[in-house]
PDB file of C-alpha atoms in Angstrom:
ATOM      1  CA  GLU A   1     122.963 147.130  47.880  1.00 54.00           C
ATOM      2  CA  ALA A   2     120.338 144.411  48.308  1.00 58.00           C
ATOM      3  CA  ASP A   3     117.320 144.597  46.032  1.00 89.00           C
ATOM      4  CA  ILE A   4     115.017 142.657  48.311  1.00 94.00           C
ATOM      5  CA  TYR A   5     112.204 144.450  50.034  1.00 95.00           C
ATOM      6  CA  GLN A   6     109.920 143.579  52.883  1.00 96.00           C
ATOM      7  CA  THR A   7     106.761 145.335  53.964  1.00 96.00           C
ATOM      8  CA  PRO A   8     105.582 146.320  56.421  1.00 96.00           C
ATOM      9  CA  ARG A   9     108.689 147.068  58.497  1.00 94.00           C
ATOM     10  CA  TYR A  10     106.656 146.975  61.709  1.00 95.00           C
ATOM     11  CA  LEU A  11     103.200 145.531  62.360  1.00 96.00           C
ATOM     12  CA  VAL A  12     101.094 145.458  65.509  1.00 96.00           C
ATOM     13  CA  ILE A  13      97.944 143.407  65.213  1.00 95.00           C
ATOM     14  CA  GLY A  14      95.304 141.737  67.357  1.00 95.00           C
ATOM     15  CA  THR A  15      94.923 138.028  67.967  1.00 96.00           C
ATOM     16  CA  GLY A  16      92.965 136.159  65.330  1.00 95.00           C
ATOM     17  CA  LYS A  17      93.660 138.525  62.460  1.00 95.00           C
ATOM     18  CA  LYS A  18      94.856 137.288  59.090  1.00 95.00           C
ATOM     19  CA  ILE A  19      98.045 138.967  57.953  1.00 96.00           C
ATOM     20  CA  THR A  20     100.269 138.836  54.921  1.00 97.00           C
ATOM     21  CA  LEU A  21     103.915 139.819  55.020  1.00 97.00           C
ATOM     22  CA  GLU A  22     105.246 140.932  51.661  1.00 97.00           C
ATOM     23  CA  CYS A  23     108.629 140.156  50.148  1.00 98.00           C
ATOM     24  CA  SER A  24     109.852 141.137  46.710  1.00 97.00           C
ATOM     25  CA  GLN A  25     113.209 140.923  44.991  1.00 96.00           C
ATOM     26  CA  THR A  26     114.303 142.431  41.705  1.00 94.00           C
ATOM     27  CA  MET A  27     117.371 140.260  41.139  1.00 92.00           C
ATOM     28  CA  GLY A  28     115.607 137.420  39.356  1.00 92.00           C
ATOM     29  CA  HIS A  29     116.624 134.900  42.000  1.00 93.00           C
ATOM     30  CA  ASP A  30     114.906 131.530  41.900  1.00 92.00           C
ATOM     31  CA  LYS A  31     115.520 130.667  45.551  1.00 93.00           C
ATOM     32  CA  MET A  32     113.616 132.544  48.236  1.00 96.00           C
ATOM     33  CA  TYR A  33     113.230 131.911  51.958  1.00 95.00           C
ATOM     34  CA  TRP A  34     111.231 133.029  54.972  1.00 96.00           C
ATOM     35  CA  TYR A  35     112.880 132.920  58.390  1.00 94.00           C
ATOM     36  CA  GLN A  36     111.646 133.669  61.884  1.00 94.00           C
ATOM     37  CA  GLN A  37     114.091 135.080  64.406  1.00 92.00           C
ATOM     38  CA  ASP A  38     113.546 135.831  68.079  1.00 90.00           C
ATOM     39  CA  PRO A  39     115.930 138.269  69.814  1.00 84.00           C
ATOM     40  CA  GLY A  40     119.360 136.755  70.348  1.00 80.00           C
ATOM     41  CA  MET A  41     118.364 133.483  68.745  1.00 84.00           C
ATOM     42  CA  GLU A  42     119.186 131.702  65.522  1.00 86.00           C
ATOM     43  CA  LEU A  43     117.113 131.901  62.374  1.00 90.00           C
ATOM     44  CA  HIS A  44     114.436 129.266  61.889  1.00 91.00           C
ATOM     45  CA  LEU A  45     113.284 128.376  58.390  1.00 92.00           C
ATOM     46  CA  ILE A  46     109.531 128.754  57.868  1.00 94.00           C
ATOM     47  CA  HIS A  47     109.138 128.197  54.126  1.00 95.00           C
ATOM     48  CA  TYR A  48     111.275 128.218  51.028  1.00 94.00           C
ATOM     49  CA  SER A  49     110.864 128.200  47.282  1.00 95.00           C
ATOM     50  CA  TYR A  50     113.190 127.170  44.494  1.00 92.00           C
ATOM     51  CA  GLY A  51     111.102 128.735  41.752  1.00 93.00           C
ATOM     52  CA  VAL A  52     107.654 129.715  40.522  1.00 95.00           C
ATOM     53  CA  ASN A  53     104.900 127.383  41.750  1.00 94.00           C
ATOM     54  CA  SER A  54     107.399 125.575  43.980  1.00 94.00           C
ATOM     55  CA  THR A  55     107.115 125.951  47.752  1.00 95.00           C
ATOM     56  CA  GLU A  56     108.369 123.784  50.591  1.00 93.00           C
ATOM     57  CA  LYS A  57     107.844 123.793  54.330  1.00 92.00           C
ATOM     58  CA  GLY A  58     110.598 124.457  56.800  1.00 89.00           C
ATOM     59  CA  ASP A  59     110.741 123.768  60.524  1.00 83.00           C
ATOM     60  CA  LEU A  60     108.087 126.275  61.615  1.00 81.00           C
ATOM     61  CA  SER A  61     105.644 126.125  58.752  1.00 71.00           C
ATOM     62  CA  SER A  62     102.527 124.684  60.356  1.00 71.00           C
ATOM     63  CA  GLU A  63     100.761 127.963  61.056  1.00 85.00           C
ATOM     64  CA  SER A  64     101.565 129.847  57.873  1.00 93.00           C
ATOM     65  CA  THR A  65     101.374 129.571  54.099  1.00 94.00           C
ATOM     66  CA  VAL A  66     103.306 131.014  51.191  1.00 96.00           C
ATOM     67  CA  SER A  67     102.816 131.363  47.475  1.00 96.00           C
ATOM     68  CA  ARG A  68     105.201 131.859  44.557  1.00 97.00           C
ATOM     69  CA  ILE A  69     103.183 132.899  41.555  1.00 97.00           C
ATOM     70  CA  ARG A  70     105.879 135.227  40.261  1.00 96.00           C
ATOM     71  CA  THR A  71     109.659 134.933  40.557  1.00 96.00           C
ATOM     72  CA  GLU A  72     109.994 138.280  42.291  1.00 96.00           C
ATOM     73  CA  HIS A  73     107.221 137.904  44.876  1.00 97.00           C
ATOM     74  CA  PHE A  74     107.056 135.543  47.886  1.00 98.00           C
ATOM     75  CA  PRO A  75     104.372 136.570  50.404  1.00 98.00           C
ATOM     76  CA  LEU A  76     103.904 134.874  53.777  1.00 97.00           C
ATOM     77  CA  THR A  77     100.407 134.593  55.262  1.00 96.00           C
ATOM     78  CA  LEU A  78      99.394 133.892  58.850  1.00 94.00           C
ATOM     79  CA  GLU A  79      95.754 132.842  58.765  1.00 93.00           C
ATOM     80  CA  SER A  80      95.094 133.594  62.442  1.00 94.00           C
ATOM     81  CA  ALA A  81      97.725 135.559  64.299  1.00 94.00           C
ATOM     82  CA  ARG A  82      98.556 134.575  67.877  1.00 94.00           C
ATOM     83  CA  PRO A  83     100.807 136.203  70.497  1.00 95.00           C
ATOM     84  CA  SER A  84     103.265 133.333  69.955  1.00 93.00           C
ATOM     85  CA  HIS A  85     103.787 134.666  66.426  1.00 94.00           C
ATOM     86  CA  THR A  86     105.375 137.809  67.835  1.00 95.00           C
ATOM     87  CA  SER A  87     108.842 137.789  66.300  1.00 94.00           C
ATOM     88  CA  GLN A  88     110.982 139.164  63.501  1.00 94.00           C
ATOM     89  CA  TYR A  89     110.344 137.715  60.050  1.00 96.00           C
ATOM     90  CA  LEU A  90     113.169 137.833  57.541  1.00 95.00           C
ATOM     91  CA  CYS A  91     112.894 137.170  53.825  1.00 96.00           C
ATOM     92  CA  ALA A  92     115.939 136.130  51.822  1.00 95.00           C
ATOM     93  CA  SER A  93     116.858 135.188  48.291  1.00 95.00           C
ATOM     94  CA  SER A  94     119.904 133.541  46.831  1.00 91.00           C
ATOM     95  CA  ALA A  95     121.641 132.892  43.574  1.00 84.00           C
ATOM     96  CA  GLY A  96     124.452 130.599  42.590  1.00 78.00           C
ATOM     97  CA  THR A  97     125.415 126.990  43.138  1.00 74.00           C
ATOM     98  CA  ALA A  98     125.818 124.870  46.257  1.00 67.00           C
ATOM     99  CA  THR A  99     129.455 125.922  46.543  1.00 69.00           C
ATOM    100  CA  ASN A 100     129.185 129.466  45.261  1.00 74.00           C
ATOM    101  CA  GLU A 101     126.028 131.108  46.543  1.00 79.00           C
ATOM    102  CA  LYS A 102     125.310 134.567  47.915  1.00 84.00           C
ATOM    103  CA  LEU A 103     122.434 135.279  50.258  1.00 90.00           C
ATOM    104  CA  PHE A 104     120.521 138.537  50.282  1.00 93.00           C
ATOM    105  CA  PHE A 105     118.222 139.507  53.129  1.00 94.00           C
ATOM    106  CA  GLY A 106     115.419 142.004  53.424  1.00 94.00           C
ATOM    107  CA  SER A 107     115.273 144.417  56.354  1.00 92.00           C
ATOM    108  CA  GLY A 108     112.724 142.262  58.135  1.00 94.00           C
ATOM    109  CA  THR A 109     109.209 142.688  59.497  1.00 95.00           C
ATOM    110  CA  GLN A 110     108.880 143.044  63.251  1.00 95.00           C
ATOM    111  CA  LEU A 111     105.490 141.562  64.128  1.00 96.00           C
ATOM    112  CA  SER A 112     103.753 142.067  67.459  1.00 96.00           C
ATOM    113  CA  VAL A 113     100.512 140.200  68.103  1.00 96.00           C
ATOM    114  CA  LEU A 114      98.519 141.490  71.049  1.00 94.00           C
TER     115      LEU A 114
ATOM    116  CA  LYS U   1     123.504 119.505  70.690  1.00 62.00           C
ATOM    117  CA  ASN U   2     123.144 121.948  67.807  1.00 82.00           C
ATOM    118  CA  GLU U   3     124.598 120.919  64.473  1.00 92.00           C
ATOM    119  CA  VAL U   4     126.286 124.317  64.156  1.00 95.00           C
ATOM    120  CA  GLU U   5     127.989 125.737  67.228  1.00 95.00           C
ATOM    121  CA  GLN U   6     129.528 129.185  67.450  1.00 96.00           C
ATOM    122  CA  SER U   7     131.928 130.449  70.073  1.00 96.00           C
ATOM    123  CA  PRO U   8     132.072 132.660  71.903  1.00 97.00           C
ATOM    124  CA  GLN U   9     128.423 133.624  72.268  1.00 95.00           C
ATOM    125  CA  ASN U  10     129.435 137.124  73.326  1.00 96.00           C
ATOM    126  CA  LEU U  11     132.687 138.969  72.828  1.00 97.00           C
ATOM    127  CA  THR U  12     133.685 142.428  74.000  1.00 98.00           C
ATOM    128  CA  ALA U  13     137.010 143.865  72.905  1.00 98.00           C
ATOM    129  CA  GLN U  14     138.827 147.149  72.610  1.00 98.00           C
ATOM    130  CA  GLU U  15     139.207 149.005  69.353  1.00 98.00           C
ATOM    131  CA  GLY U  16     142.218 147.748  67.430  1.00 97.00           C
ATOM    132  CA  GLU U  17     142.193 144.216  68.793  1.00 97.00           C
ATOM    133  CA  PHE U  18     142.378 141.143  66.578  1.00 98.00           C
ATOM    134  CA  ILE U  19     139.085 139.269  66.768  1.00 98.00           C
ATOM    135  CA  THR U  20     138.438 135.569  66.186  1.00 98.00           C
ATOM    136  CA  ILE U  21     134.993 133.994  66.045  1.00 98.00           C
ATOM    137  CA  ASN U  22     134.694 130.242  65.692  1.00 98.00           C
ATOM    138  CA  CYS U  23     132.159 127.949  64.049  1.00 98.00           C
ATOM    139  CA  SER U  24     132.094 124.163  64.420  1.00 98.00           C
ATOM    140  CA  TYR U  25     129.637 121.880  62.707  1.00 97.00           C
ATOM    141  CA  SER U  26     128.795 118.203  62.853  1.00 96.00           C
ATOM    142  CA  VAL U  27     127.231 117.544  59.437  1.00 94.00           C
ATOM    143  CA  GLY U  28     128.693 117.114  55.981  1.00 94.00           C
ATOM    144  CA  ILE U  29     128.619 120.371  54.126  1.00 94.00           C
ATOM    145  CA  SER U  30     129.098 121.713  50.647  1.00 90.00           C
ATOM    146  CA  ALA U  31     129.881 125.241  51.833  1.00 92.00           C
ATOM    147  CA  LEU U  32     129.692 127.632  54.765  1.00 95.00           C
ATOM    148  CA  HIS U  33     128.428 131.203  55.046  1.00 95.00           C
ATOM    149  CA  TRP U  34     129.513 133.978  57.369  1.00 97.00           C
ATOM    150  CA  LEU U  35     127.012 136.792  57.752  1.00 96.00           C
ATOM    151  CA  GLN U  36     126.761 139.997  59.755  1.00 96.00           C
ATOM    152  CA  GLN U  37     123.609 141.249  61.455  1.00 94.00           C
ATOM    153  CA  HIS U  38     123.444 144.796  62.775  1.00 88.00           C
ATOM    154  CA  PRO U  39     120.961 146.032  65.393  1.00 81.00           C
ATOM    155  CA  GLY U  40     117.657 146.537  63.638  1.00 74.00           C
ATOM    156  CA  GLY U  41     117.871 143.179  61.936  1.00 68.00           C
ATOM    157  CA  GLY U  42     119.535 143.702  58.555  1.00 84.00           C
ATOM    158  CA  ILE U  43     121.713 140.730  57.570  1.00 92.00           C
ATOM    159  CA  VAL U  44     124.581 141.040  55.142  1.00 92.00           C
ATOM    160  CA  SER U  45     126.474 138.167  53.585  1.00 92.00           C
ATOM    161  CA  LEU U  46     130.216 138.415  54.252  1.00 95.00           C
ATOM    162  CA  PHE U  47     131.681 135.224  52.845  1.00 92.00           C
ATOM    163  CA  MET U  48     130.785 131.908  51.377  1.00 93.00           C
ATOM    164  CA  LEU U  49     133.576 129.360  51.362  1.00 92.00           C
ATOM    165  CA  SER U  50     134.001 125.695  50.738  1.00 91.00           C
ATOM    166  CA  SER U  51     137.750 125.427  51.279  1.00 92.00           C
ATOM    167  CA  GLY U  52     140.801 127.408  52.292  1.00 94.00           C
ATOM    168  CA  LYS U  53     140.630 131.070  53.065  1.00 96.00           C
ATOM    169  CA  LYS U  54     138.982 134.257  51.821  1.00 95.00           C
ATOM    170  CA  LYS U  55     139.845 137.857  52.620  1.00 96.00           C
ATOM    171  CA  HIS U  56     137.852 141.041  52.189  1.00 94.00           C
ATOM    172  CA  GLY U  57     139.291 144.194  53.668  1.00 96.00           C
ATOM    173  CA  ARG U  58     139.886 143.597  57.377  1.00 97.00           C
ATOM    174  CA  LEU U  59     137.869 140.382  57.392  1.00 97.00           C
ATOM    175  CA  ILE U  60     139.381 136.944  56.888  1.00 98.00           C
ATOM    176  CA  ALA U  61     137.470 133.667  56.840  1.00 97.00           C
ATOM    177  CA  THR U  62     139.061 130.240  56.970  1.00 98.00           C
ATOM    178  CA  ILE U  63     137.645 126.756  56.840  1.00 97.00           C
ATOM    179  CA  ASN U  64     139.053 123.317  57.641  1.00 96.00           C
ATOM    180  CA  ILE U  65     136.729 120.759  56.106  1.00 93.00           C
ATOM    181  CA  GLN U  66     138.451 117.787  57.765  1.00 94.00           C
ATOM    182  CA  GLU U  67     138.113 119.333  61.226  1.00 95.00           C
ATOM    183  CA  LYS U  68     134.605 120.692  60.471  1.00 96.00           C
ATOM    184  CA  HIS U  69     135.632 124.120  61.680  1.00 97.00           C
ATOM    185  CA  SER U  70     135.661 127.660  60.365  1.00 98.00           C
ATOM    186  CA  SER U  71     136.928 130.918  61.811  1.00 98.00           C
ATOM    187  CA  LEU U  72     136.156 134.538  61.080  1.00 98.00           C
ATOM    188  CA  HIS U  73     138.901 137.006  61.909  1.00 98.00           C
ATOM    189  CA  ILE U  74     138.700 140.779  62.105  1.00 98.00           C
ATOM    190  CA  THR U  75     141.943 142.722  62.073  1.00 97.00           C
ATOM    191  CA  ALA U  76     142.252 146.215  63.559  1.00 97.00           C
ATOM    192  CA  SER U  77     138.725 146.033  64.953  1.00 97.00           C
ATOM    193  CA  HIS U  78     136.601 149.165  65.019  1.00 97.00           C
ATOM    194  CA  PRO U  79     133.399 150.082  66.881  1.00 96.00           C
ATOM    195  CA  ARG U  80     131.493 149.891  63.595  1.00 94.00           C
ATOM    196  CA  ASP U  81     132.339 146.160  63.528  1.00 96.00           C
ATOM    197  CA  SER U  82     129.973 145.724  66.490  1.00 96.00           C
ATOM    198  CA  ALA U  83     127.285 143.335  65.308  1.00 96.00           C
ATOM    199  CA  VAL U  84     126.156 139.742  65.521  1.00 96.00           C
ATOM    200  CA  TYR U  85     128.197 137.421  63.318  1.00 97.00           C
ATOM    201  CA  ILE U  86     126.386 134.337  62.111  1.00 96.00           C
ATOM    202  CA  CYS U  87     127.724 131.109  60.675  1.00 96.00           C
ATOM    203  CA  ALA U  88     125.486 128.969  58.456  1.00 95.00           C
ATOM    204  CA  VAL U  89     126.347 125.731  56.675  1.00 94.00           C
ATOM    205  CA  ILE U  90     124.863 124.186  53.544  1.00 91.00           C
ATOM    206  CA  GLN U  91     124.217 120.516  54.248  1.00 90.00           C
ATOM    207  CA  ASP U  92     125.566 118.374  51.425  1.00 88.00           C
ATOM    208  CA  SER U  93     122.766 115.801  51.830  1.00 86.00           C
ATOM    209  CA  ASN U  94     119.882 118.150  51.017  1.00 82.00           C
ATOM    210  CA  TYR U  95     121.450 121.588  50.405  1.00 81.00           C
ATOM    211  CA  GLN U  96     119.526 123.036  53.335  1.00 85.00           C
ATOM    212  CA  LEU U  97     121.019 125.819  55.437  1.00 89.00           C
ATOM    213  CA  ILE U  98     121.680 125.152  59.114  1.00 91.00           C
ATOM    214  CA  TRP U  99     122.214 128.282  61.185  1.00 92.00           C
ATOM    215  CA  GLY U 100     124.390 128.974  64.172  1.00 93.00           C
ATOM    216  CA  ALA U 101     123.032 131.094  67.009  1.00 92.00           C
ATOM    217  CA  GLY U 102     125.449 133.923  66.313  1.00 94.00           C
ATOM    218  CA  THR U 103     128.252 135.664  68.171  1.00 96.00           C
ATOM    219  CA  LYS U 104     127.497 139.112  69.529  1.00 96.00           C
ATOM    220  CA  LEU U 105     130.574 141.310  69.131  1.00 97.00           C
ATOM    221  CA  ILE U 106     131.002 144.656  70.842  1.00 97.00           C
ATOM    222  CA  ILE U 107     134.046 146.762  70.060  1.00 97.00           C
ATOM    223  CA  LYS U 108     134.654 149.545  72.562  1.00 97.00           C
ATOM    224  CA  PRO U 109     136.416 152.746  71.490  1.00 96.00           C
TER     225      PRO U 109
END
């Protein structure tokens, strides 16, 4: 049902490498989000965007960057991957108002940094 | 103390049982989400509500704004309902989402 796509689905990479996690949605949503989730834990907001050329930092943003050049595309970049970045990364988009909003999630990228 | 607390953390029940998962929050909100996460990570939005009650199939969500509490009920539970159920609130001060840690539900046949 959801038209939000994340690639890659799985990624194993060495320490120090630069990586970009891709997220695209075809629903025309203005709001997009990146979350990090460790097993059995809650989601933590990394970055979010409320539209083209608008990006904001969340709680865990210090070691990553995002861009929003097009409505449909919201890539997340880790400049220098570390083992502590090993986690699941979830991209989401939403549409609607503060009292009537639906969230859509991608399938996630499971990142392992060796 | 987390601003969004879910209980129980884990719940195991037999097929057919009536299930209740609770969510309490301590901030002012404009609305609350219930979501479902299956093994493998995919998250699906179940409900968004700002007052009263919503029903979809065997799922019922209620919210009491005065008591800062919401419940998710599953009637006639089935093994395919096994998943993590997550509560998230939209803070009315900045419209940011605050996430609960989730309730892991296992329904045994």
